[in-house]
Amino acid sequence: MPLTRDSHSVSVPHERPPLPPVASDSPMFVDDSPTHSIKQHEADSYARLLQLNVCYDAMPTSSKMVVFDKDLLMKKAFNGLIYQNTRHVLISSGGDGGKISGILSVTDFIRVLLMKYREVMGVPSEHEVDCNDIGNMTVRQYRDFVESSGKLFQLVSIDANQSILEAARLLAKYRIHRLPVMDPIEGSPLFIITHKRILKFLWCFGTQFSLPEYHVKTPRVLGVGTWENLKMVYPSTPLHECLEILSTQNISGVPVVDEETKKMIGMYSRFDAIAIATDNDPNRLEKSVQSALDFKNFNKNLASMVVSINTTDTFWTAVQVLVDRNVHRLCVLNEHQQVEGIISLADVINYMVVKPGEHLQSPKAQHTPRVQRVEDMSNQELRRLLTTNNHDLEQQNEIIQK
């Protein structure tokens, strides 16, 4: 859906049109016909599954895209981020015909919080800026400032008709957590593909393969996850120190452990920083991590706060927990409930897909309208399309089997 020039904040719902070749009641459509010949699990089985399916196939039945105009004030943008209860929004410019040019995320929110805190505390900054005016900056001006400090990342996106394997590779290459999927014809955003969505796709449609040999081994034996130099904070750690770790270490969550026993108490993530916006205390970043956890876990069951596995649990158990609990990471605890390691969704996808599939070539994107509305086609056109798609799939199968 094209963006309007005069709209500063647009919530764009996308209803997924029916795919002409196959009708499916599943929230995801998967073209698994070329993989029927795979009877035993091979090292690159999951990678080939993603190679044979395009990003559109991983798109949910319906999704909502939140887009902010570059001329929106930063304070309104952050309020919109909170109101939409989302980790990110897309950025566009009406002057460019609504072209998507970037992402505004919780990371930016944390960066602004820390900039304001450093100014209050008199900490010198390499790039001078009046932090009191940041809220009155437009998103465009803020991004220009971030670019001048060398911290602005260019937008990385992918066409909907490119393979899911290519999406996984881009997520790994640029070490990003979200990848906008664009309509190859109109150039408008369709949805955001993430490690979580890719893992769910594998979980739903990878059952056609036998289990891999590594599924009974522990993540530590396989080298999946982070096991050394773990970043952790204590309940008494000031919030600004916790946010500094999240901002500078390129991690999305940090375990909170007891200062004496080192037992895990909880997890503080980047998204939790949104709650700081509701606190009007000028010294809010001087408060402890414990106070933030108390606010986060208010009226919640303690058992649902910490998502973890034991050091003796298998890799497959870790995958199942990530899928069932719908989380971005989990901690690995020893018999004393102390943190031994952290496994993220990126770690799992890189191990299951990216590394085993390094030798695979992604099919060239077919820049033809994959998304076509059946109701707009005659019976003759529909039969021709079905025949063409079937022929293309057979040819693709022959090439891969060679």
mmCIF file of C-alpha atoms in Angstrom:
data_model
loop_
_atom_site.group_PDB
_atom_site.id
_atom_site.type_symbol
_atom_site.label_atom_id
_atom_site.label_comp_id
_atom_site.label_asym_id
_atom_site.label_seq_id
_atom_site.Cartn_x
_atom_site.Cartn_y
_atom_site.Cartn_z
ATOM 1 C CA MET A 1 0.000 0.000 0.000
ATOM 2 C CA PRO A 2 1.592 3.317 -1.038
ATOM 3 C CA LEU A 3 2.307 5.765 1.756
ATOM 4 C CA THR A 4 0.626 9.149 1.734
ATOM 5 C CA ARG A 5 2.713 12.293 1.813
ATOM 6 C CA ASP A 6 0.639 14.120 4.399
ATOM 7 C CA SER A 7 0.524 11.237 6.865
ATOM 8 C CA HIS A 8 3.075 11.429 9.663
ATOM 9 C CA SER A 9 2.137 8.119 11.235
ATOM 10 C CA VAL A 10 0.578 5.335 9.238
ATOM 11 C CA SER A 11 -0.488 1.897 10.412
ATOM 12 C CA VAL A 12 -0.726 -0.203 7.286
ATOM 13 C CA PRO A 13 -2.578 -3.529 7.544
ATOM 14 C CA HIS A 14 -1.702 -6.155 4.969
ATOM 15 C CA GLU A 15 -4.075 -8.964 4.123
ATOM 16 C CA ARG A 16 -2.249 -11.760 2.389
ATOM 17 C CA PRO A 17 -3.866 -12.497 -1.004
ATOM 18 C CA PRO A 18 -4.398 -16.168 -1.880
ATOM 19 C CA LEU A 19 -1.553 -17.843 -3.712
ATOM 20 C CA PRO A 20 -2.733 -19.103 -7.114
ATOM 21 C CA PRO A 21 -0.747 -22.382 -7.248
ATOM 22 C CA VAL A 22 -1.825 -23.932 -3.942
ATOM 23 C CA ALA A 23 -4.603 -23.460 -1.434
ATOM 24 C CA SER A 24 -3.639 -24.058 2.172
ATOM 25 C CA ASP A 25 -5.351 -23.615 5.521
ATOM 26 C CA SER A 26 -2.002 -23.191 7.226
ATOM 27 C CA PRO A 27 -0.903 -19.689 8.252
ATOM 28 C CA MET A 28 2.170 -20.375 6.140
ATOM 29 C CA PHE A 29 2.325 -21.788 2.646
ATOM 30 C CA VAL A 30 5.296 -23.971 1.822
ATOM 31 C CA ASP A 31 6.349 -25.386 -1.503
ATOM 32 C CA ASP A 32 7.770 -28.703 -0.343
ATOM 33 C CA SER A 33 7.323 -30.711 -3.553
ATOM 34 C CA PRO A 34 11.025 -30.632 -4.523
ATOM 35 C CA THR A 35 12.060 -32.141 -1.168
ATOM 36 C CA HIS A 36 10.007 -35.345 -1.325
ATOM 37 C CA SER A 37 13.078 -37.284 -2.377
ATOM 38 C CA ILE A 38 14.869 -36.424 0.879
ATOM 39 C CA LYS A 39 14.250 -39.435 3.112
ATOM 40 C CA GLN A 40 17.109 -39.092 5.556
ATOM 41 C CA HIS A 41 18.272 -35.928 7.235
ATOM 42 C CA GLU A 42 21.256 -34.377 5.540
ATOM 43 C CA ALA A 43 23.450 -31.607 6.874
ATOM 44 C CA ASP A 44 21.883 -29.006 4.594
ATOM 45 C CA SER A 45 18.279 -30.261 4.660
ATOM 46 C CA TYR A 46 16.921 -27.258 6.540
ATOM 47 C CA ALA A 47 18.927 -24.874 4.371
ATOM 48 C CA ARG A 48 17.528 -26.484 1.215
ATOM 49 C CA LEU A 49 13.996 -26.186 2.579
ATOM 50 C CA LEU A 50 14.532 -22.437 2.957
ATOM 51 C CA GLN A 51 16.263 -22.297 -0.413
ATOM 52 C CA LEU A 52 13.157 -23.685 -2.119
ATOM 53 C CA ASN A 53 10.737 -21.254 -0.486
ATOM 54 C CA VAL A 54 10.559 -17.498 -0.870
ATOM 55 C CA CYS A 55 10.034 -14.890 1.819
ATOM 56 C CA TYR A 56 6.396 -14.474 0.816
ATOM 57 C CA ASP A 57 5.831 -18.091 1.857
ATOM 58 C CA ALA A 58 6.808 -17.183 5.421
ATOM 59 C CA MET A 59 4.438 -14.230 5.546
ATOM 60 C CA PRO A 60 1.637 -14.508 8.115
ATOM 61 C CA THR A 61 -1.966 -14.570 6.924
ATOM 62 C CA SER A 62 -2.279 -10.943 7.959
ATOM 63 C CA SER A 63 0.211 -8.468 9.368
ATOM 64 C CA LYS A 64 0.447 -4.827 10.356
ATOM 65 C CA MET A 65 3.194 -2.472 9.255
ATOM 66 C CA VAL A 66 3.745 0.706 11.271
ATOM 67 C CA VAL A 67 5.362 3.499 9.251
ATOM 68 C CA PHE A 68 6.437 6.935 10.496
ATOM 69 C CA ASP A 69 7.248 9.903 8.304
ATOM 70 C CA LYS A 70 10.745 11.387 8.581
ATOM 71 C CA ASP A 71 9.272 14.774 9.480
ATOM 72 C CA LEU A 72 7.628 13.413 12.630
ATOM 73 C CA LEU A 73 9.059 14.808 15.882
ATOM 74 C CA MET A 74 11.178 12.343 17.854
ATOM 75 C CA LYS A 75 9.089 12.703 21.014
ATOM 76 C CA LYS A 76 5.954 11.811 19.044
ATOM 77 C CA ALA A 77 7.783 8.950 17.352
ATOM 78 C CA PHE A 78 8.760 7.427 20.694
ATOM 79 C CA ASN A 79 5.235 7.924 22.024
ATOM 80 C CA GLY A 80 3.984 6.115 18.931
ATOM 81 C CA LEU A 81 6.462 3.306 19.555
ATOM 82 C CA ILE A 82 5.044 2.881 23.043
ATOM 83 C CA TYR A 83 1.424 3.205 21.893
ATOM 84 C CA GLN A 84 1.900 0.574 19.186
ATOM 85 C CA ASN A 85 3.696 -1.695 21.709
ATOM 86 C CA THR A 86 6.308 -2.555 19.110
ATOM 87 C CA ARG A 87 10.087 -2.831 19.050
ATOM 88 C CA HIS A 88 10.444 -0.977 15.766
ATOM 89 C CA VAL A 89 8.733 1.096 13.107
ATOM 90 C CA LEU A 90 9.669 1.767 9.500
ATOM 91 C CA ILE A 91 10.705 5.256 8.382
ATOM 92 C CA SER A 92 9.605 6.813 5.096
ATOM 93 C CA SER A 93 9.696 10.156 3.348
ATOM 94 C CA GLY A 94 6.654 11.587 1.627
ATOM 95 C CA GLY A 95 8.945 13.554 -0.676
ATOM 96 C CA ASP A 96 10.344 10.277 -2.026
ATOM 97 C CA GLY A 97 6.927 8.853 -2.772
ATOM 98 C CA GLY A 98 6.744 6.975 0.509
ATOM 99 C CA LYS A 99 9.967 5.022 -0.046
ATOM 100 C CA ILE A 100 11.122 3.149 3.057
ATOM 101 C CA SER A 101 14.523 4.447 4.085
ATOM 102 C CA GLY A 102 15.168 3.111 7.561
ATOM 103 C CA ILE A 103 14.012 1.665 10.860
ATOM 104 C CA LEU A 104 13.452 3.440 14.165
ATOM 105 C CA SER A 105 13.732 0.971 17.021
ATOM 106 C CA VAL A 106 14.039 0.607 20.774
ATOM 107 C CA THR A 107 17.801 0.868 20.256
ATOM 108 C CA ASP A 108 17.307 4.515 19.237
ATOM 109 C CA PHE A 109 15.152 5.071 22.306
ATOM 110 C CA ILE A 110 17.938 3.725 24.536
ATOM 111 C CA ARG A 111 20.541 5.829 22.710
ATOM 112 C CA VAL A 112 18.553 9.003 23.379
ATOM 113 C CA LEU A 113 18.038 8.095 27.045
ATOM 114 C CA LEU A 114 21.769 7.594 27.512
ATOM 115 C CA MET A 115 22.632 10.813 25.653
ATOM 116 C CA LYS A 116 20.345 12.814 27.917
ATOM 117 C CA TYR A 117 21.751 11.077 30.995
ATOM 118 C CA ARG A 118 25.375 11.766 30.005
ATOM 119 C CA GLU A 119 24.587 15.429 29.447
ATOM 120 C CA VAL A 120 22.948 15.730 32.884
ATOM 121 C CA MET A 121 25.943 13.998 34.496
ATOM 122 C CA GLY A 122 28.403 16.206 32.607
ATOM 123 C CA VAL A 123 29.988 13.348 30.688
ATOM 124 C CA PRO A 124 31.789 14.775 27.628
ATOM 125 C CA SER A 125 30.561 13.656 24.236
ATOM 126 C CA GLU A 126 32.492 13.447 20.976
ATOM 127 C CA HIS A 127 29.531 14.867 19.068
ATOM 128 C CA GLU A 128 27.977 17.870 20.758
ATOM 129 C CA VAL A 129 24.200 18.066 20.718
ATOM 130 C CA ASP A 130 21.643 19.715 22.974
ATOM 131 C CA CYS A 131 19.908 16.637 24.357
ATOM 132 C CA ASN A 132 17.013 18.712 25.621
ATOM 133 C CA ASP A 133 16.198 19.444 21.991
ATOM 134 C CA ILE A 134 16.332 15.844 20.801
ATOM 135 C CA GLY A 135 12.637 15.403 21.456
ATOM 136 C CA ASN A 136 11.921 18.397 19.232
ATOM 137 C CA MET A 137 14.134 17.088 16.450
ATOM 138 C CA THR A 138 12.454 15.455 13.513
ATOM 139 C CA VAL A 139 13.301 11.835 12.780
ATOM 140 C CA ARG A 140 15.196 13.098 9.742
ATOM 141 C CA GLN A 141 17.359 15.439 11.851
ATOM 142 C CA TYR A 142 17.991 12.733 14.427
ATOM 143 C CA ARG A 143 19.124 10.271 11.753
ATOM 144 C CA ASP A 144 21.422 12.934 10.267
ATOM 145 C CA PHE A 145 22.985 13.362 13.715
ATOM 146 C CA VAL A 146 23.433 9.609 14.175
ATOM 147 C CA GLU A 147 24.980 9.407 10.705
ATOM 148 C CA SER A 148 27.455 12.193 11.584
ATOM 149 C CA SER A 149 28.551 10.135 14.598
ATOM 150 C CA GLY A 150 29.141 7.114 12.364
ATOM 151 C CA LYS A 151 26.470 4.955 13.994
ATOM 152 C CA LEU A 152 23.764 4.985 11.340
ATOM 153 C CA PHE A 153 23.235 1.657 9.620
ATOM 154 C CA GLN A 154 21.861 1.683 6.113
ATOM 155 C CA LEU A 155 18.566 -0.085 5.570
ATOM 156 C CA VAL A 156 18.909 -3.742 4.586
ATOM 157 C CA SER A 157 15.837 -5.270 2.953
ATOM 158 C CA ILE A 158 14.856 -8.196 0.759
ATOM 159 C CA ASP A 159 12.337 -8.781 -2.020
ATOM 160 C CA ALA A 160 9.383 -11.021 -1.240
ATOM 161 C CA ASN A 161 10.321 -13.368 -4.090
ATOM 162 C CA GLN A 162 13.838 -14.010 -2.795
ATOM 163 C CA SER A 163 14.490 -17.183 -0.820
ATOM 164 C CA ILE A 164 14.109 -17.451 2.943
ATOM 165 C CA LEU A 165 17.661 -18.821 2.953
ATOM 166 C CA GLU A 166 18.869 -15.501 1.562
ATOM 167 C CA ALA A 167 16.945 -13.703 4.318
ATOM 168 C CA ALA A 168 18.697 -15.841 6.966
ATOM 169 C CA ARG A 169 22.047 -15.051 5.357
ATOM 170 C CA LEU A 170 21.369 -11.293 5.404
ATOM 171 C CA LEU A 171 20.326 -11.414 9.065
ATOM 172 C CA ALA A 172 23.597 -13.205 9.877
ATOM 173 C CA LYS A 173 25.834 -11.078 7.636
ATOM 174 C CA TYR A 174 24.689 -7.717 8.986
ATOM 175 C CA ARG A 175 24.004 -8.999 12.518
ATOM 176 C CA ILE A 176 20.509 -7.548 12.502
ATOM 177 C CA HIS A 177 17.341 -8.828 14.141
ATOM 178 C CA ARG A 178 14.735 -7.778 11.596
ATOM 179 C CA LEU A 179 14.597 -7.587 7.811
ATOM 180 C CA PRO A 180 11.877 -5.699 5.893
ATOM 181 C CA VAL A 181 10.344 -7.759 3.082
ATOM 182 C CA MET A 182 9.417 -5.569 0.138
ATOM 183 C CA ASP A 183 6.971 -6.021 -2.701
ATOM 184 C CA PRO A 184 9.225 -6.482 -5.769
ATOM 185 C CA ILE A 185 6.821 -4.576 -8.013
ATOM 186 C CA GLU A 186 5.509 -1.676 -5.925
ATOM 187 C CA GLY A 187 8.426 -1.470 -3.500
ATOM 188 C CA SER A 188 6.100 -1.197 -0.509
ATOM 189 C CA PRO A 189 6.795 -3.134 2.727
ATOM 190 C CA LEU A 190 4.845 -6.358 3.234
ATOM 191 C CA PHE A 191 6.129 -7.588 6.583
ATOM 192 C CA ILE A 192 9.250 -7.964 8.715
ATOM 193 C CA ILE A 193 11.005 -11.322 8.657
ATOM 194 C CA THR A 194 12.942 -12.251 11.796
ATOM 195 C CA HIS A 195 14.867 -15.180 13.229
ATOM 196 C CA LYS A 196 11.745 -16.057 15.183
ATOM 197 C CA ARG A 197 9.654 -16.283 12.028
ATOM 198 C CA ILE A 198 12.262 -18.396 10.233
ATOM 199 C CA LEU A 199 12.538 -20.812 13.166
ATOM 200 C CA LYS A 200 8.759 -21.160 13.293
ATOM 201 C CA PHE A 201 8.752 -21.925 9.564
ATOM 202 C CA LEU A 202 11.330 -24.681 10.120
ATOM 203 C CA TRP A 203 9.390 -26.021 13.084
ATOM 204 C CA CYS A 204 6.180 -26.232 11.070
ATOM 205 C CA PHE A 205 7.542 -27.669 7.838
ATOM 206 C CA GLY A 206 10.873 -29.295 8.696
ATOM 207 C CA THR A 207 9.161 -32.358 10.141
ATOM 208 C CA GLN A 208 9.320 -34.003 6.692
ATOM 209 C CA PHE A 209 12.970 -34.778 7.461
ATOM 210 C CA SER A 210 14.274 -37.280 9.977
ATOM 211 C CA LEU A 211 15.834 -35.685 13.043
ATOM 212 C CA PRO A 212 19.450 -34.590 12.624
ATOM 213 C CA GLU A 213 22.139 -36.474 14.502
ATOM 214 C CA TYR A 214 22.999 -33.423 16.570
ATOM 215 C CA HIS A 215 19.526 -33.124 18.103
ATOM 216 C CA VAL A 216 20.519 -35.289 21.121
ATOM 217 C CA LYS A 217 23.704 -33.354 21.855
ATOM 218 C CA THR A 218 23.886 -30.400 24.213
ATOM 219 C CA PRO A 219 24.219 -26.853 22.855
ATOM 220 C CA ARG A 220 27.568 -26.432 24.590
ATOM 221 C CA VAL A 221 29.027 -29.530 22.934
ATOM 222 C CA LEU A 222 27.808 -28.217 19.565
ATOM 223 C CA GLY A 223 29.170 -24.739 20.253
ATOM 224 C CA VAL A 224 25.758 -23.102 19.891
ATOM 225 C CA GLY A 225 25.386 -19.970 21.976
ATOM 226 C CA THR A 226 27.652 -17.765 24.099
ATOM 227 C CA TRP A 227 29.576 -19.529 26.864
ATOM 228 C CA GLU A 228 32.404 -17.162 27.752
ATOM 229 C CA ASN A 229 32.613 -13.520 28.835
ATOM 230 C CA LEU A 230 28.907 -13.397 29.583
ATOM 231 C CA LYS A 231 27.518 -9.972 30.418
ATOM 232 C CA MET A 232 25.379 -10.000 33.557
ATOM 233 C CA VAL A 233 24.016 -7.407 35.977
ATOM 234 C CA TYR A 234 22.905 -7.467 39.602
ATOM 235 C CA PRO A 235 19.573 -6.312 41.068
ATOM 236 C CA SER A 236 21.404 -3.310 42.549
ATOM 237 C CA THR A 237 22.981 -2.292 39.222
ATOM 238 C CA PRO A 238 21.807 1.175 38.134
ATOM 239 C CA LEU A 239 19.640 1.173 35.024
ATOM 240 C CA HIS A 240 22.024 3.411 33.088
ATOM 241 C CA GLU A 241 24.805 0.821 33.458
ATOM 242 C CA CYS A 242 22.480 -1.925 32.232
ATOM 243 C CA LEU A 243 21.454 0.183 29.241
ATOM 244 C CA GLU A 244 25.110 0.897 28.431
ATOM 245 C CA ILE A 245 25.748 -2.855 28.203
ATOM 246 C CA LEU A 246 22.755 -3.364 25.917
ATOM 247 C CA SER A 247 23.808 -0.418 23.756
ATOM 248 C CA THR A 248 27.545 -1.073 23.415
ATOM 249 C CA GLN A 249 27.740 -4.883 23.454
ATOM 250 C CA ASN A 250 25.229 -5.437 20.633
ATOM 251 C CA ILE A 251 23.104 -7.773 22.736
ATOM 252 C CA SER A 252 19.341 -7.694 23.120
ATOM 253 C CA GLY A 253 19.083 -8.944 26.693
ATOM 254 C CA VAL A 254 21.205 -9.302 29.818
ATOM 255 C CA PRO A 255 20.660 -11.800 32.690
ATOM 256 C CA VAL A 256 20.041 -10.427 36.166
ATOM 257 C CA VAL A 257 21.738 -12.579 38.840
ATOM 258 C CA ASP A 258 21.934 -12.530 42.624
ATOM 259 C CA GLU A 259 25.085 -10.771 43.764
ATOM 260 C CA GLU A 260 26.035 -13.457 46.297
ATOM 261 C CA THR A 261 24.757 -16.774 44.943
ATOM 262 C CA LYS A 262 24.960 -15.793 41.233
ATOM 263 C CA LYS A 263 21.570 -17.482 40.746
ATOM 264 C CA MET A 264 19.518 -16.129 37.892
ATOM 265 C CA ILE A 265 16.689 -13.802 38.920
ATOM 266 C CA GLY A 266 15.429 -12.485 35.612
ATOM 267 C CA MET A 267 16.262 -11.024 32.222
ATOM 268 C CA TYR A 268 16.354 -7.351 31.264
ATOM 269 C CA SER A 269 15.957 -6.737 27.526
ATOM 270 C CA ARG A 270 16.042 -3.733 25.247
ATOM 271 C CA PHE A 271 12.270 -3.773 24.903
ATOM 272 C CA ASP A 272 11.926 -3.454 28.685
ATOM 273 C CA ALA A 273 13.486 0.000 28.393
ATOM 274 C CA ILE A 274 10.206 1.248 26.930
ATOM 275 C CA ALA A 275 8.777 1.174 30.467
ATOM 276 C CA ILE A 276 11.224 3.929 31.453
ATOM 277 C CA ALA A 277 9.149 6.346 29.390
ATOM 278 C CA THR A 278 6.268 5.988 31.852
ATOM 279 C CA ASP A 279 8.485 7.090 34.757
ATOM 280 C CA ASN A 280 8.533 10.870 35.239
ATOM 281 C CA ASP A 281 11.286 10.730 37.875
ATOM 282 C CA PRO A 282 14.256 12.800 36.585
ATOM 283 C CA ASN A 283 16.582 10.298 38.296
ATOM 284 C CA ARG A 284 14.939 7.286 36.676
ATOM 285 C CA LEU A 285 18.186 5.943 35.214
ATOM 286 C CA GLU A 286 19.749 5.980 38.689
ATOM 287 C CA LYS A 287 17.175 3.474 39.869
ATOM 288 C CA SER A 288 18.129 -0.163 40.241
ATOM 289 C CA VAL A 289 17.519 -2.982 37.815
ATOM 290 C CA GLN A 290 15.473 -4.631 40.559
ATOM 291 C CA SER A 291 12.952 -1.787 40.490
ATOM 292 C CA ALA A 292 12.658 -2.231 36.716
ATOM 293 C CA LEU A 293 12.089 -5.975 37.141
ATOM 294 C CA ASP A 294 9.433 -5.346 39.797
ATOM 295 C CA PHE A 295 7.588 -3.066 37.380
ATOM 296 C CA LYS A 296 8.007 -5.502 34.506
ATOM 297 C CA ASN A 297 6.823 -8.519 36.482
ATOM 298 C CA PHE A 298 3.950 -6.846 38.297
ATOM 299 C CA ASN A 299 1.011 -9.283 38.529
ATOM 300 C CA LYS A 300 2.962 -11.940 36.631
ATOM 301 C CA ASN A 301 3.722 -15.494 37.621
ATOM 302 C CA LEU A 302 7.345 -15.842 38.720
ATOM 303 C CA ALA A 303 7.655 -19.104 36.796
ATOM 304 C CA SER A 304 6.909 -17.286 33.535
ATOM 305 C CA MET A 305 9.625 -14.659 33.996
ATOM 306 C CA VAL A 306 12.750 -16.748 33.480
ATOM 307 C CA VAL A 307 12.973 -18.904 30.364
ATOM 308 C CA SER A 308 15.860 -21.345 30.651
ATOM 309 C CA ILE A 309 17.103 -24.895 30.140
ATOM 310 C CA ASN A 310 19.622 -27.017 32.032
ATOM 311 C CA THR A 311 23.186 -27.661 30.933
ATOM 312 C CA THR A 312 22.264 -31.323 30.365
ATOM 313 C CA ASP A 313 19.321 -30.543 28.080
ATOM 314 C CA THR A 314 19.682 -31.257 24.374
ATOM 315 C CA PHE A 315 19.888 -28.799 21.531
ATOM 316 C CA TRP A 316 16.442 -29.952 20.392
ATOM 317 C CA THR A 317 15.046 -29.098 23.825
ATOM 318 C CA ALA A 318 16.442 -25.585 23.431
ATOM 319 C CA VAL A 319 14.762 -25.222 20.039
ATOM 320 C CA GLN A 320 11.450 -26.457 21.423
ATOM 321 C CA VAL A 321 11.582 -24.024 24.359
ATOM 322 C CA LEU A 322 12.369 -21.105 22.050
ATOM 323 C CA VAL A 323 9.379 -21.969 19.867
ATOM 324 C CA ASP A 324 6.933 -22.829 22.652
ATOM 325 C CA ARG A 325 7.751 -19.835 24.848
ATOM 326 C CA ASN A 326 8.031 -17.455 21.886
ATOM 327 C CA VAL A 327 11.180 -15.771 23.228
ATOM 328 C CA HIS A 328 14.286 -14.318 21.595
ATOM 329 C CA ARG A 329 16.809 -15.989 23.887
ATOM 330 C CA LEU A 330 17.118 -18.412 26.769
ATOM 331 C CA CYS A 331 19.677 -18.988 29.495
ATOM 332 C CA VAL A 332 21.413 -22.277 30.216
ATOM 333 C CA LEU A 333 21.568 -22.926 33.971
ATOM 334 C CA ASN A 334 23.696 -25.367 35.927
ATOM 335 C CA GLU A 335 22.533 -27.421 38.906
ATOM 336 C CA HIS A 336 22.950 -24.342 41.146
ATOM 337 C CA GLN A 337 20.683 -22.240 38.895
ATOM 338 C CA GLN A 338 23.652 -20.173 37.791
ATOM 339 C CA VAL A 339 23.994 -18.929 34.222
ATOM 340 C CA GLU A 340 26.441 -20.992 32.169
ATOM 341 C CA GLY A 341 25.480 -19.749 28.711
ATOM 342 C CA ILE A 342 22.969 -17.863 26.593
ATOM 343 C CA ILE A 343 21.370 -19.161 23.386
ATOM 344 C CA SER A 344 19.708 -16.732 21.008
ATOM 345 C CA LEU A 345 17.477 -17.294 18.007
ATOM 346 C CA ALA A 346 20.319 -16.067 15.797
ATOM 347 C CA ASP A 347 22.620 -18.744 17.231
ATOM 348 C CA VAL A 348 20.101 -21.461 16.391
ATOM 349 C CA ILE A 349 19.367 -20.249 12.846
ATOM 350 C CA ASN A 350 23.061 -19.836 12.075
ATOM 351 C CA TYR A 351 23.785 -23.383 13.252
ATOM 352 C CA MET A 352 20.804 -25.078 11.606
ATOM 353 C CA VAL A 353 20.680 -23.135 8.336
ATOM 354 C CA VAL A 354 23.315 -20.517 7.532
ATOM 355 C CA LYS A 355 26.503 -22.526 8.105
ATOM 356 C CA PRO A 356 25.271 -25.839 6.601
ATOM 357 C CA GLY A 357 23.870 -23.966 3.602
ATOM 358 C CA GLU A 358 26.936 -21.884 2.757
ATOM 359 C CA HIS A 359 27.496 -23.890 -0.440
ATOM 360 C CA LEU A 360 23.931 -23.484 -1.705
ATOM 361 C CA GLN A 361 23.114 -20.874 -4.294
ATOM 362 C CA SER A 362 19.929 -18.924 -3.819
ATOM 363 C CA PRO A 363 17.693 -19.064 -6.911
ATOM 364 C CA LYS A 364 17.570 -15.793 -8.804
ATOM 365 C CA ALA A 365 14.556 -13.732 -7.823
ATOM 366 C CA GLN A 366 11.785 -13.920 -10.402
ATOM 367 C CA HIS A 367 10.751 -10.301 -10.844
ATOM 368 C CA THR A 368 7.235 -11.200 -11.848
ATOM 369 C CA PRO A 369 4.099 -10.514 -9.829
ATOM 370 C CA ARG A 370 4.069 -13.585 -7.584
ATOM 371 C CA VAL A 371 1.163 -12.084 -5.675
ATOM 372 C CA GLN A 372 -1.783 -12.079 -8.078
ATOM 373 C CA ARG A 373 -5.416 -11.866 -7.184
ATOM 374 C CA VAL A 374 -7.291 -14.844 -8.582
ATOM 375 C CA GLU A 375 -10.528 -12.909 -8.779
ATOM 376 C CA ASP A 376 -8.934 -10.591 -11.353
ATOM 377 C CA MET A 377 -7.978 -13.462 -13.677
ATOM 378 C CA SER A 378 -10.001 -15.337 -16.259
ATOM 379 C CA ASN A 379 -10.170 -19.141 -16.155
ATOM 380 C CA GLN A 380 -7.856 -19.337 -19.146
ATOM 381 C CA GLU A 381 -5.295 -17.053 -17.491
ATOM 382 C CA LEU A 382 -5.495 -18.998 -14.251
ATOM 383 C CA ARG A 383 -4.911 -22.354 -16.012
ATOM 384 C CA ARG A 384 -1.954 -20.853 -17.872
ATOM 385 C CA LEU A 385 -0.471 -19.552 -14.606
ATOM 386 C CA LEU A 386 -0.891 -22.904 -12.846
ATOM 387 C CA THR A 387 0.746 -24.733 -15.751
ATOM 388 C CA THR A 388 3.669 -22.288 -15.824
ATOM 389 C CA ASN A 389 4.249 -22.491 -12.071
ATOM 390 C CA ASN A 390 4.165 -26.284 -12.152
ATOM 391 C CA HIS A 391 6.680 -26.346 -15.007
ATOM 392 C CA ASP A 392 8.992 -23.939 -13.145
ATOM 393 C CA LEU A 393 8.885 -26.077 -10.007
ATOM 394 C CA GLU A 394 9.740 -29.228 -11.942
ATOM 395 C CA GLN A 395 12.701 -27.521 -13.607
ATOM 396 C CA GLN A 396 13.912 -26.186 -10.269
ATOM 397 C CA ASN A 397 13.660 -29.681 -8.776
ATOM 398 C CA GLU A 398 15.731 -31.169 -11.612
ATOM 399 C CA ILE A 399 18.451 -28.527 -11.206
ATOM 400 C CA ILE A 400 18.723 -29.063 -7.439
ATOM 401 C CA GLN A 401 18.804 -32.851 -7.691
ATOM 402 C CA LYS A 402 21.682 -32.639 -10.179
#
